[in-house]
Each structure stands twice: as C-alpha cells, then as structure tokens.
Coordinates of C-alpha atoms and ligand atoms in Angstrom, one line a residue:
M1 CA -0.1 0.0 0.1
N2 CA 1.6 3.5 -1.0
A3 CA 1.2 6.8 1.2
R4 CA -1.4 7.4 -0.5
T5 CA -3.8 4.3 -0.4
Y6 CA -6.8 3.8 1.3
D7 CA -9.6 1.7 2.1
A8 CA -12.1 4.9 2.3
V9 CA -12.2 7.9 1.1
V10 CA -15.5 9.9 2.3
I11 CA -16.3 13.0 0.2
G12 CA -18.5 15.4 2.8
G13 CA -17.7 16.2 6.1
G14 CA -20.7 16.4 7.5
L15 CA -21.9 14.2 10.3
H16 CA -23.0 11.5 8.2
G17 CA -19.4 11.4 6.1
L18 CA -18.1 11.8 10.0
S19 CA -20.1 8.8 10.9
A20 CA -19.0 6.6 8.2
A21 CA -15.7 7.4 8.9
L22 CA -15.7 6.9 12.4
H23 CA -17.3 3.3 12.2
L24 CA -14.3 2.8 9.8
A25 CA -11.7 4.0 11.2
R26 CA -12.9 1.8 14.5
A27 CA -13.4 -1.3 12.6
G28 CA -9.3 -1.0 11.5
A29 CA -9.6 0.7 8.0
R30 CA -7.5 3.4 6.7
V31 CA -10.3 6.3 5.9
V32 CA -9.6 9.9 4.3
V33 CA -12.5 12.2 5.2
V34 CA -12.2 15.5 2.2
E35 CA -14.3 18.4 2.7
K36 CA -14.7 21.0 0.5
H37 CA -15.0 23.4 3.4
W38 CA -14.7 22.7 7.2
V39 CA -16.7 20.3 9.1
G40 CA -20.3 21.3 9.5
R41 CA -19.8 23.8 7.2
H42 CA -23.4 23.1 5.8
A43 CA -27.1 20.9 6.9
S44 CA -24.9 19.8 9.7
G45 CA -23.6 22.8 11.2
A46 CA -27.7 24.3 10.8
T47 CA -29.7 21.8 11.9
A48 CA -32.3 21.8 14.7
A49 CA -30.7 18.6 15.8
G50 CA -34.4 16.8 16.5
V51 CA -33.9 13.1 17.0
R52 CA -37.2 11.7 16.2
T53 CA -38.9 8.7 15.5
L54 CA -42.1 10.3 15.6
N55 CA -44.0 10.3 12.0
R56 CA -41.2 8.9 10.4
D57 CA -41.9 7.2 7.0
R58 CA -42.3 3.6 7.4
G59 CA -39.8 3.1 4.6
E60 CA -37.1 4.4 7.0
L61 CA -38.6 3.7 10.4
D62 CA -36.9 0.6 11.2
L63 CA -33.3 2.2 10.7
S64 CA -34.5 5.1 12.5
L65 CA -35.5 3.2 15.3
E66 CA -32.1 1.1 15.7
S67 CA -30.6 4.3 15.4
M68 CA -32.8 6.0 18.6
A69 CA -31.2 3.0 20.3
M70 CA -27.5 4.4 19.5
W71 CA -28.6 8.0 20.6
H72 CA -29.4 6.9 23.8
D73 CA -26.1 5.4 24.3
I74 CA -24.4 8.3 21.9
A75 CA -21.3 8.4 24.0
T76 CA -20.2 5.4 24.6
L77 CA -19.8 6.0 20.3
V78 CA -18.2 9.6 20.4
G79 CA -17.2 10.0 24.2
D80 CA -19.6 13.0 24.5
D81 CA -23.6 12.8 24.9
C82 CA -24.2 15.6 21.9
G83 CA -26.7 17.5 24.6
F84 CA -29.2 14.1 24.3
H85 CA -31.5 14.6 26.0
A86 CA -34.8 12.2 25.4
H87 CA -37.3 14.9 26.7
G88 CA -40.1 12.5 23.8
Q89 CA -41.4 14.7 20.8
V90 CA -45.2 15.3 20.5
C91 CA -47.3 15.7 17.9
V92 CA -50.4 18.2 18.6
A93 CA -53.5 18.3 17.5
E94 CA -55.5 21.2 17.2
T95 CA -58.9 19.7 15.9
P96 CA -61.2 16.5 16.1
A97 CA -60.3 15.2 12.5
A98 CA -55.9 16.2 13.0
L99 CA -56.5 13.6 16.0
A100 CA -58.1 11.2 14.0
R101 CA -55.5 11.4 11.8
L102 CA -52.3 10.7 14.6
Q103 CA -55.1 7.9 16.0
A104 CA -55.2 6.0 12.8
R105 CA -51.3 6.1 12.6
V106 CA -50.9 4.9 15.8
E107 CA -53.2 2.0 15.4
S108 CA -51.5 1.1 12.1
L109 CA -48.2 0.8 14.1
R110 CA -49.8 -1.2 16.6
A111 CA -51.1 -3.9 14.2
D112 CA -47.7 -3.9 13.0
G113 CA -46.0 -4.3 16.9
Y114 CA -44.5 -0.8 16.6
V115 CA -44.8 1.0 20.3
H116 CA -42.5 3.7 20.3
E117 CA -45.6 6.2 19.3
E118 CA -48.5 6.8 21.7
L119 CA -51.9 8.4 21.6
I120 CA -52.2 10.8 24.6
G121 CA -55.6 13.4 25.6
P122 CA -56.0 16.5 26.6
E123 CA -55.4 15.8 30.2
E124 CA -51.8 13.9 29.8
L125 CA -51.0 16.5 26.7
R126 CA -51.8 19.2 29.6
R127 CA -49.3 17.5 31.8
V128 CA -46.3 16.9 29.5
L129 CA -47.1 20.9 27.9
P130 CA -48.8 22.6 30.6
E131 CA -48.7 25.7 28.5
L132 CA -50.0 24.4 25.2
S133 CA -53.2 26.8 24.4
P134 CA -56.3 24.8 25.4
H135 CA -57.5 24.7 21.7
C136 CA -55.4 21.7 21.5
V137 CA -57.2 18.2 21.4
G138 CA -54.6 15.5 22.2
A139 CA -51.2 14.5 20.9
S140 CA -49.4 11.6 19.5
I141 CA -45.4 11.1 21.3
A142 CA -42.7 9.4 21.0
R143 CA -41.3 9.4 24.9
R144 CA -38.0 8.3 23.9
D145 CA -37.1 11.1 20.9
G146 CA -35.7 14.2 21.9
A147 CA -33.2 16.5 20.5
A148 CA -29.3 16.8 20.7
D149 CA -27.2 19.9 20.5
P150 CA -25.5 19.8 16.9
H151 CA -22.2 21.9 17.0
R152 CA -21.7 19.7 20.6
A153 CA -21.7 16.7 18.4
L154 CA -20.1 17.6 15.3
R155 CA -17.1 18.1 17.8
A156 CA -17.4 14.9 19.5
F157 CA -17.6 13.4 15.9
R158 CA -14.8 14.9 14.9
R159 CA -12.5 14.4 17.6
S160 CA -13.4 10.5 17.7
I161 CA -12.6 10.2 13.6
L162 CA -9.2 11.6 14.7
D163 CA -8.7 9.7 17.6
A164 CA -9.8 6.7 15.8
G165 CA -7.0 7.4 13.3
A166 CA -9.1 8.6 9.8
E167 CA -7.7 11.8 8.3
L168 CA -9.2 14.8 7.7
V169 CA -8.7 17.2 4.8
E170 CA -10.0 20.7 4.5
Q171 CA -11.2 23.4 2.6
C172 CA -10.5 20.8 -0.4
G173 CA -13.5 20.1 -3.0
V174 CA -13.5 16.6 -4.9
V175 CA -13.6 17.9 -8.8
A176 CA -13.2 14.0 -10.5
I177 CA -13.4 9.8 -9.8
E178 CA -11.6 8.3 -11.8
R179 CA -11.3 4.7 -12.4
R180 CA -7.5 3.2 -11.6
A181 CA -8.1 -1.0 -12.2
Q182 CA -9.2 -2.4 -9.2
A183 CA -9.8 1.0 -7.3
W184 CA -10.9 4.9 -7.4
Q185 CA -8.7 8.1 -7.7
V186 CA -10.6 10.7 -6.2
V187 CA -9.2 14.1 -7.3
G188 CA -9.1 17.2 -5.3
E189 CA -8.3 21.0 -5.6
G190 CA -4.1 20.2 -6.1
R191 CA -4.2 16.5 -4.3
S192 CA -5.9 13.3 -5.3
W193 CA -6.5 9.8 -3.1
T194 CA -6.4 6.5 -4.2
A195 CA -9.1 4.0 -2.1
R196 CA -10.8 0.5 -2.9
A197 CA -14.4 2.7 -1.9
V198 CA -15.8 5.7 -2.0
V199 CA -18.4 7.1 -0.1
N200 CA -20.9 10.0 -1.2
A201 CA -21.9 11.6 1.5
A202 CA -21.6 15.6 -0.3
G203 CA -25.2 16.4 1.0
A204 CA -26.8 19.5 -1.3
W205 CA -24.4 18.3 -3.7
A206 CA -24.5 14.4 -3.3
A207 CA -26.0 14.0 -7.1
R208 CA -22.8 16.3 -8.5
I209 CA -20.3 13.5 -6.8
A210 CA -22.6 10.6 -8.3
A211 CA -22.7 11.8 -11.2
M212 CA -19.2 11.6 -11.2
V213 CA -19.0 7.8 -11.4
G214 CA -22.1 7.3 -13.5
D215 CA -25.0 7.9 -11.6
D216 CA -27.5 10.0 -12.6
I217 CA -29.8 10.5 -9.6
P218 CA -32.5 13.2 -9.7
L219 CA -32.5 15.5 -6.1
A220 CA -34.1 18.7 -5.4
T221 CA -32.9 21.2 -3.1
K222 CA -34.1 21.5 0.5
S223 CA -33.7 25.7 2.4
S224 CA -34.9 24.8 5.7
M225 CA -34.7 28.1 7.8
M226 CA -34.7 28.6 11.7
M227 CA -35.0 31.0 13.9
V228 CA -33.9 31.3 18.0
S229 CA -35.1 33.8 20.2
E230 CA -33.8 35.2 23.7
R231 CA -33.3 33.2 26.6
L232 CA -36.5 32.2 28.9
R233 CA -37.6 31.0 31.8
P234 CA -37.5 26.7 31.3
F235 CA -41.2 25.9 30.2
I236 CA -41.2 23.1 27.7
K237 CA -39.1 19.9 27.7
P238 CA -40.5 17.9 24.7
V239 CA -39.9 19.1 21.1
V240 CA -43.5 19.5 19.9
S241 CA -45.3 20.0 16.2
I242 CA -48.4 20.5 14.6
M243 CA -50.5 17.7 13.1
G244 CA -50.8 19.8 9.3
R245 CA -49.1 22.4 10.0
S246 CA -44.9 23.5 9.6
L247 CA -43.6 23.9 13.3
S248 CA -41.0 22.5 15.1
F249 CA -40.3 23.8 18.7
K250 CA -38.1 23.5 21.6
Q251 CA -36.4 25.3 23.9
S252 CA -32.5 24.8 24.2
D253 CA -30.7 24.2 27.5
Q254 CA -29.8 27.5 27.2
G255 CA -33.3 29.1 27.4
T256 CA -33.5 30.1 23.6
L257 CA -36.8 28.8 22.0
V258 CA -35.6 27.2 18.6
I259 CA -38.4 27.0 16.0
G260 CA -38.2 25.5 12.4
G261 CA -40.3 22.5 10.9
G262 CA -39.6 22.7 7.5
L263 CA -39.8 26.4 6.7
Q264 CA -38.5 26.7 3.2
G265 CA -36.2 30.2 2.5
I266 CA -34.4 30.3 -1.2
P267 CA -31.5 27.9 -2.2
D268 CA -28.8 28.0 -4.7
L269 CA -26.5 24.9 -4.8
D270 CA -23.9 27.3 -7.6
R271 CA -23.2 29.8 -4.8
E272 CA -23.5 27.5 -2.1
T273 CA -25.7 30.3 0.0
S274 CA -29.3 29.6 1.4
T275 CA -31.6 32.7 1.7
A276 CA -34.1 33.1 4.6
R277 CA -37.6 34.0 3.7
M278 CA -38.8 36.2 6.4
G279 CA -42.4 36.2 5.6
V280 CA -42.5 32.5 5.5
L281 CA -41.0 32.2 9.0
A282 CA -43.4 34.6 10.2
K283 CA -45.9 32.0 9.6
G284 CA -43.7 29.9 11.8
A285 CA -44.1 32.1 14.4
R286 CA -47.5 32.7 13.9
A287 CA -48.1 28.8 14.5
A288 CA -45.2 28.8 17.6
T289 CA -47.9 31.3 18.9
D290 CA -50.9 29.9 18.4
L291 CA -49.4 26.8 20.3
F292 CA -47.6 28.9 23.2
P293 CA -49.6 32.1 23.9
A294 CA -47.2 33.2 26.2
V295 CA -44.5 33.9 23.4
R296 CA -46.0 36.2 21.8
D297 CA -44.1 38.8 23.0
V298 CA -40.9 37.2 22.7
R299 CA -37.7 38.8 20.8
I300 CA -36.5 36.8 17.8
V301 CA -32.3 37.0 17.4
R302 CA -31.0 35.1 14.5
V303 CA -32.5 32.9 11.7
W304 CA -30.4 30.8 8.9
S305 CA -31.4 28.3 7.1
G306 CA -29.0 25.3 5.5
L307 CA -29.1 23.2 2.3
E308 CA -30.0 19.7 1.8
A309 CA -30.8 17.5 -0.7
K310 CA -34.2 16.1 -1.1
T311 CA -35.1 13.4 -3.1
E312 CA -39.1 12.4 -4.5
D313 CA -40.4 10.4 -2.0
L314 CA -38.7 12.2 1.1
L315 CA -36.5 8.9 2.2
P316 CA -33.1 9.0 1.6
V317 CA -30.4 7.2 -0.8
V318 CA -28.3 5.2 1.6
G319 CA -26.3 1.9 -0.2
P320 CA -23.9 0.9 -3.3
S321 CA -24.1 3.0 -6.7
P322 CA -26.1 0.9 -9.2
N323 CA -23.0 2.0 -11.6
A324 CA -19.8 1.9 -9.6
P325 CA -18.5 -1.2 -7.8
G326 CA -17.1 0.2 -4.7
V327 CA -18.6 3.4 -4.3
F328 CA -21.6 3.9 -2.0
H329 CA -24.2 7.3 -1.2
A330 CA -25.6 8.5 1.7
F331 CA -27.4 11.7 1.1
G332 CA -30.7 13.0 0.1
F333 CA -32.2 13.1 3.8
S334 CA -35.0 15.2 2.9
G335 CA -35.0 17.3 6.4
H336 CA -34.4 14.5 8.7
G337 CA -31.3 12.9 8.7
F338 CA -29.4 14.0 12.1
Q339 CA -31.3 11.3 13.8
L340 CA -30.1 8.8 11.1
V341 CA -26.5 9.5 11.6
P342 CA -25.3 7.2 14.1
V343 CA -27.0 4.0 11.9
V344 CA -26.1 5.1 8.6
G345 CA -22.5 5.6 9.2
A346 CA -22.2 2.2 10.8
A347 CA -24.6 0.4 7.7
L348 CA -21.7 2.3 5.1
A349 CA -19.2 0.9 6.9
D350 CA -20.3 -2.4 6.8
L351 CA -21.2 -2.1 2.9
V352 CA -17.6 -0.8 2.8
L353 CA -16.0 -3.5 4.8
R354 CA -18.4 -6.7 4.1
G355 CA -20.2 -5.6 1.0
A356 CA -23.5 -6.1 2.8
T357 CA -25.5 -4.3 6.4
A358 CA -28.4 -6.4 8.1
R359 CA -29.0 -2.8 8.6
A360 CA -32.7 -1.8 7.3
I361 CA -31.7 0.1 4.6
R362 CA -33.5 -2.1 1.9
N363 CA -35.9 0.8 0.7
L364 CA -33.1 3.8 0.5
D365 CA -31.4 2.1 -3.4
A366 CA -31.0 4.8 -5.6
R367 CA -32.7 2.9 -8.3
R368 CA -36.0 3.7 -6.8
L369 CA -35.2 7.2 -7.3
M370 CA -33.5 6.6 -11.0
S371 CA -36.5 4.6 -12.2
I372 CA -39.1 7.2 -11.5
A373 CA -36.7 9.9 -13.2
Q374 CA -36.5 7.3 -16.6
E375 CA -40.4 6.8 -16.2
S376 CA -41.1 10.6 -16.3
T377 CA -38.7 11.2 -19.4
P378 CA -40.8 11.6 -22.7
Ligands
FAD401 C1 -32.1 24.3 9.2 C2 -32.1 22.6 9.2 C3 -32.9 21.4 10.3 C4 -33.1 20.8 10.2 N1 -33.6 19.9 11.6 C5 -33.4 18.8 11.6 C6 -34.3 18.0 12.5 O1 -34.4 18.3 13.4 N2 -33.6 16.5 12.9 C7 -33.2 15.9 12.0 O2 -33.1 14.5 11.9 N3 -32.6 16.4 10.4 C8 -32.6 17.6 10.8 N4 -32.1 18.2 9.7 C9 -31.6 17.4 8.5 C10 -30.1 17.5 8.9 O3 -29.5 18.5 9.3 C11 -29.6 16.6 7.6 O4 -30.0 15.2 6.8 C12 -27.9 16.3 8.4 O5 -27.4 17.1 8.8 C13 -27.2 16.0 6.7 O6 -25.8 15.3 6.5 P1 -25.2 15.4 5.8 O7 -24.0 15.2 6.0 O8 -25.6 14.2 4.9 O9 -24.6 17.0 5.3 P2 -24.3 18.3 5.1 O10 -23.9 17.8 6.8 O11 -24.8 19.4 4.6 O12 -22.7 17.6 4.5 C14 -22.0 17.6 3.6 C15 -20.8 17.9 3.7 O13 -20.2 17.7 2.0 C16 -19.5 18.9 1.7 N5 -19.3 18.8 0.2 C17 -19.9 19.1 -1.0 N6 -19.8 19.0 -2.1 C18 -18.2 18.4 -1.8 C19 -17.4 18.4 -2.6 N7 -17.0 18.9 -3.9 N8 -16.2 17.7 -2.5 C20 -15.5 17.8 -0.9 N9 -16.9 18.1 0.0 C21 -18.0 18.7 -0.6 C22 -20.1 20.1 1.8 O14 -19.2 21.1 1.9 C23 -20.6 19.4 3.1 O15 -20.3 19.8 4.2 C24 -31.9 19.8 9.5 C25 -31.4 20.6 8.0 C26 -31.7 21.9 8.4 C27 -30.6 22.4 7.2

C-alpha cells in the first residue's frame, strides 16, 4: 500500500461523512475524509438536531429505531452525550380531525408491532406541556425521542474520527473521480487519493458527486430555515410539532426557543447560499404563538437557513452505487437526517468492509429514484 492508498475516501465532512469515517476507522480501515470547506459547514452545522422517530416514514422506520437506540448510548460511540436529552417529541392535534389522523397512524403502527408512538388525550397533554393553548385536543408522543446539540455532536464526531486514526482534509473540494484498475482515484483541488471504496456524503451536492461515477440520481434542494429567540425561563421540555402545519418548536438548554419545521428559504447550490424569507418565518412564528400564547411578545434574535438534498419520496439514498462498484451513497435526507447519523455510518461501514449490511436500508436504494426519473422522461 503506498502512502496515499486508502480503504475508503469519504467525500463530505458533515455528520454523515464523519459517522461513516468513524465506523470505518474503528473497524481498522484506512480512511480519509475530504471536505470542501470545513466540518459542519452545511446542513450538519445548520440543523435543529431533533432526534425523532415520531411520524417517520415506514420506509425508514426500522433504521430510525435502531439509530434511536444508538442515540441513547451516544457517549459510548463518541465520548460525549452530544447534548442529547430524551424529553420526547409530541405532535399536537388542534382539531378532532387531526387527532383522528394521529390515532389512525398509532393504531396502524400497533397492528404491525411498533409501540414507540402513543396517543394521549388532553389531560396527559397538559401534564407534558402545561403552557399549551387549551384549544389543542390531544397528541401523539414518542417518549424516547428528543433533541441534541448539533455543534457538540460535530465536535464529538470530529474528535472521534481523528482519535480513531482517520485523516481529515478540509478546504479541498473533490472535482473528479476516476477508475484506476480495481480502485478509485478521487481528485481534489491540488491533491488526489486512491481507494478501494468511495463514500459519497456530499449533502446537497451529492448528485454532482454521483454523476462523476455515472449515477444520474435526481435530487431537489431544501433550504430549511430556523429562528431563535432570546433566552426565556424554562417552560417546555419535549420537541413539539403540529399535525398538518409546519412547526418544530423546542427550548434549548440555554433557554432560547428554537423554531423551524420545514419552513423553506431560497436555495442556490452554485453559490452555496441559502437565503431566509422573513414572510415564511412569520408563518412559523404564528404557528408557535398559536400553540404557546405566552411567547407572543418574545424577541427573535437570529435566523438562518441551510442547504440539503431532497428526494422525490423524501426518503434518503443509502447504499451501493448502481453503476460504480465500490462507491456508496448516503444523501437526500430531506430534512430529517440528523437522527439517522449513528446508524447510517454503521451501515456504510458494513457495506464498505463486508459488501452487505443487516441494517434496514432495503427501501433506500438509489435505483428507485433513477427509475422514477426514467419513467417521467418523454
Ligand atoms: C435548518 C435545518 C434543520 C434541520 N433539522 C433537523 C432535525 O431537527 N432533525 C433531523 O433529523 N434532521 C434535521 N435536518 C437535516 C439534517 O441536518 C441533515 O440531514 C444532516 O445534517 C445531513 O448531513 P450530511 O452530512 O449528509 O450533509 P452536510 O452536513 O450538508 O455535509 C455535506 C458536506 O459535503 C461537503 N461537500 C459538498 N460537495 C463537496 C465536494 N465536491 N468535495 C468535498 N466536500 C463536498 C459540503 O461542504 C458539506 O460540508 C435539518 C436540516 C436543516 C438545514
């Protein structure tokens, strides 16, 4: 093995790239992470860091449940609890019709043996969220869900990959990937690396990396926005969403309110910018004050938005490239990839090192999106 030959090159220093590198390096693989800017520059540094199984699509639910178990033991993986608190996630119903939809979901989950979501009535809802508006009629709740601190998570994963022996190259964008006999040569700005395997964890730009190895995978771009308030007295512990409206609402350890939930800004992939839209944020603020009238006069001190890839069915792509042996994709998390970080990295390490994984990625194959694209081509 020469000085620049690796078992795997991981493209992208977001949390998914770091998690893949960590699991690979711990298994003894020689790994380098190549990041165009710096660790956490894009979605992983902008995330709300909700750790949610509640209302997960059935196509990724088993994977998400395994990841939740890993979050409950995250300090064993990265030597820090990443600020993770399992105060639960609650999806509130404002009307009997919304509650009926939540009930139907919980019953259908129960019928298939899933017990992580439960339906609660007004009394238990008031106990869990004492300052919730009285018009709310019930909720579904996942009590083992919660939220983490994204910057603590980034620091912990970054430190852990370096301790495990992985290399990290920042400020170096990958510009080409070429086949060299049984290996891949990954070409960065002024440098290159040769490896048996390549992990594509390039977030919003992952379709461009996929195209370098012949995979034409259609992806849209999300520009999810967040806003943060001044510090308030502690009054809410779970993360709250509303059935049928865009809202994710929580209070951080510092007392600030962190409000998001899919509110969209304006993405620009070429410039790598994401611009907040104040009018849309105002709708999120309205939803928050409808639920918690006491926060009506609170000051918002900061807003931001982050770029991420979105797939047609809102499920990520996790698995081998259909066209390039030894290349593995992990992207398209469509606004809910933070929770999946520990398990997706483990699945990628399985794939790179053993060519297969027992983890539940069967619904996340890239080919499902490529065939949708081919069917819609006239
Ligand atoms: C505002 C917001 C709120 C969110 N809230 C939640 C939440 O509450 N719960 C949840 O589960 N998920 C949430 N998400 C989603 C979650 O944050 C993402 O799914 C996750 O962070 C994606 O991580 P990643 O590593 O795949 O991508 P990223 O963190 O974007 O990392 C990809 C990296 O690849 C690099 N890169 C791109 N091109 C190249 C290249 N050519 N060469 C080298 N490097 C390259 C980029 O610079 C970037 O650093 C949220 C996302 C946003 C934006």
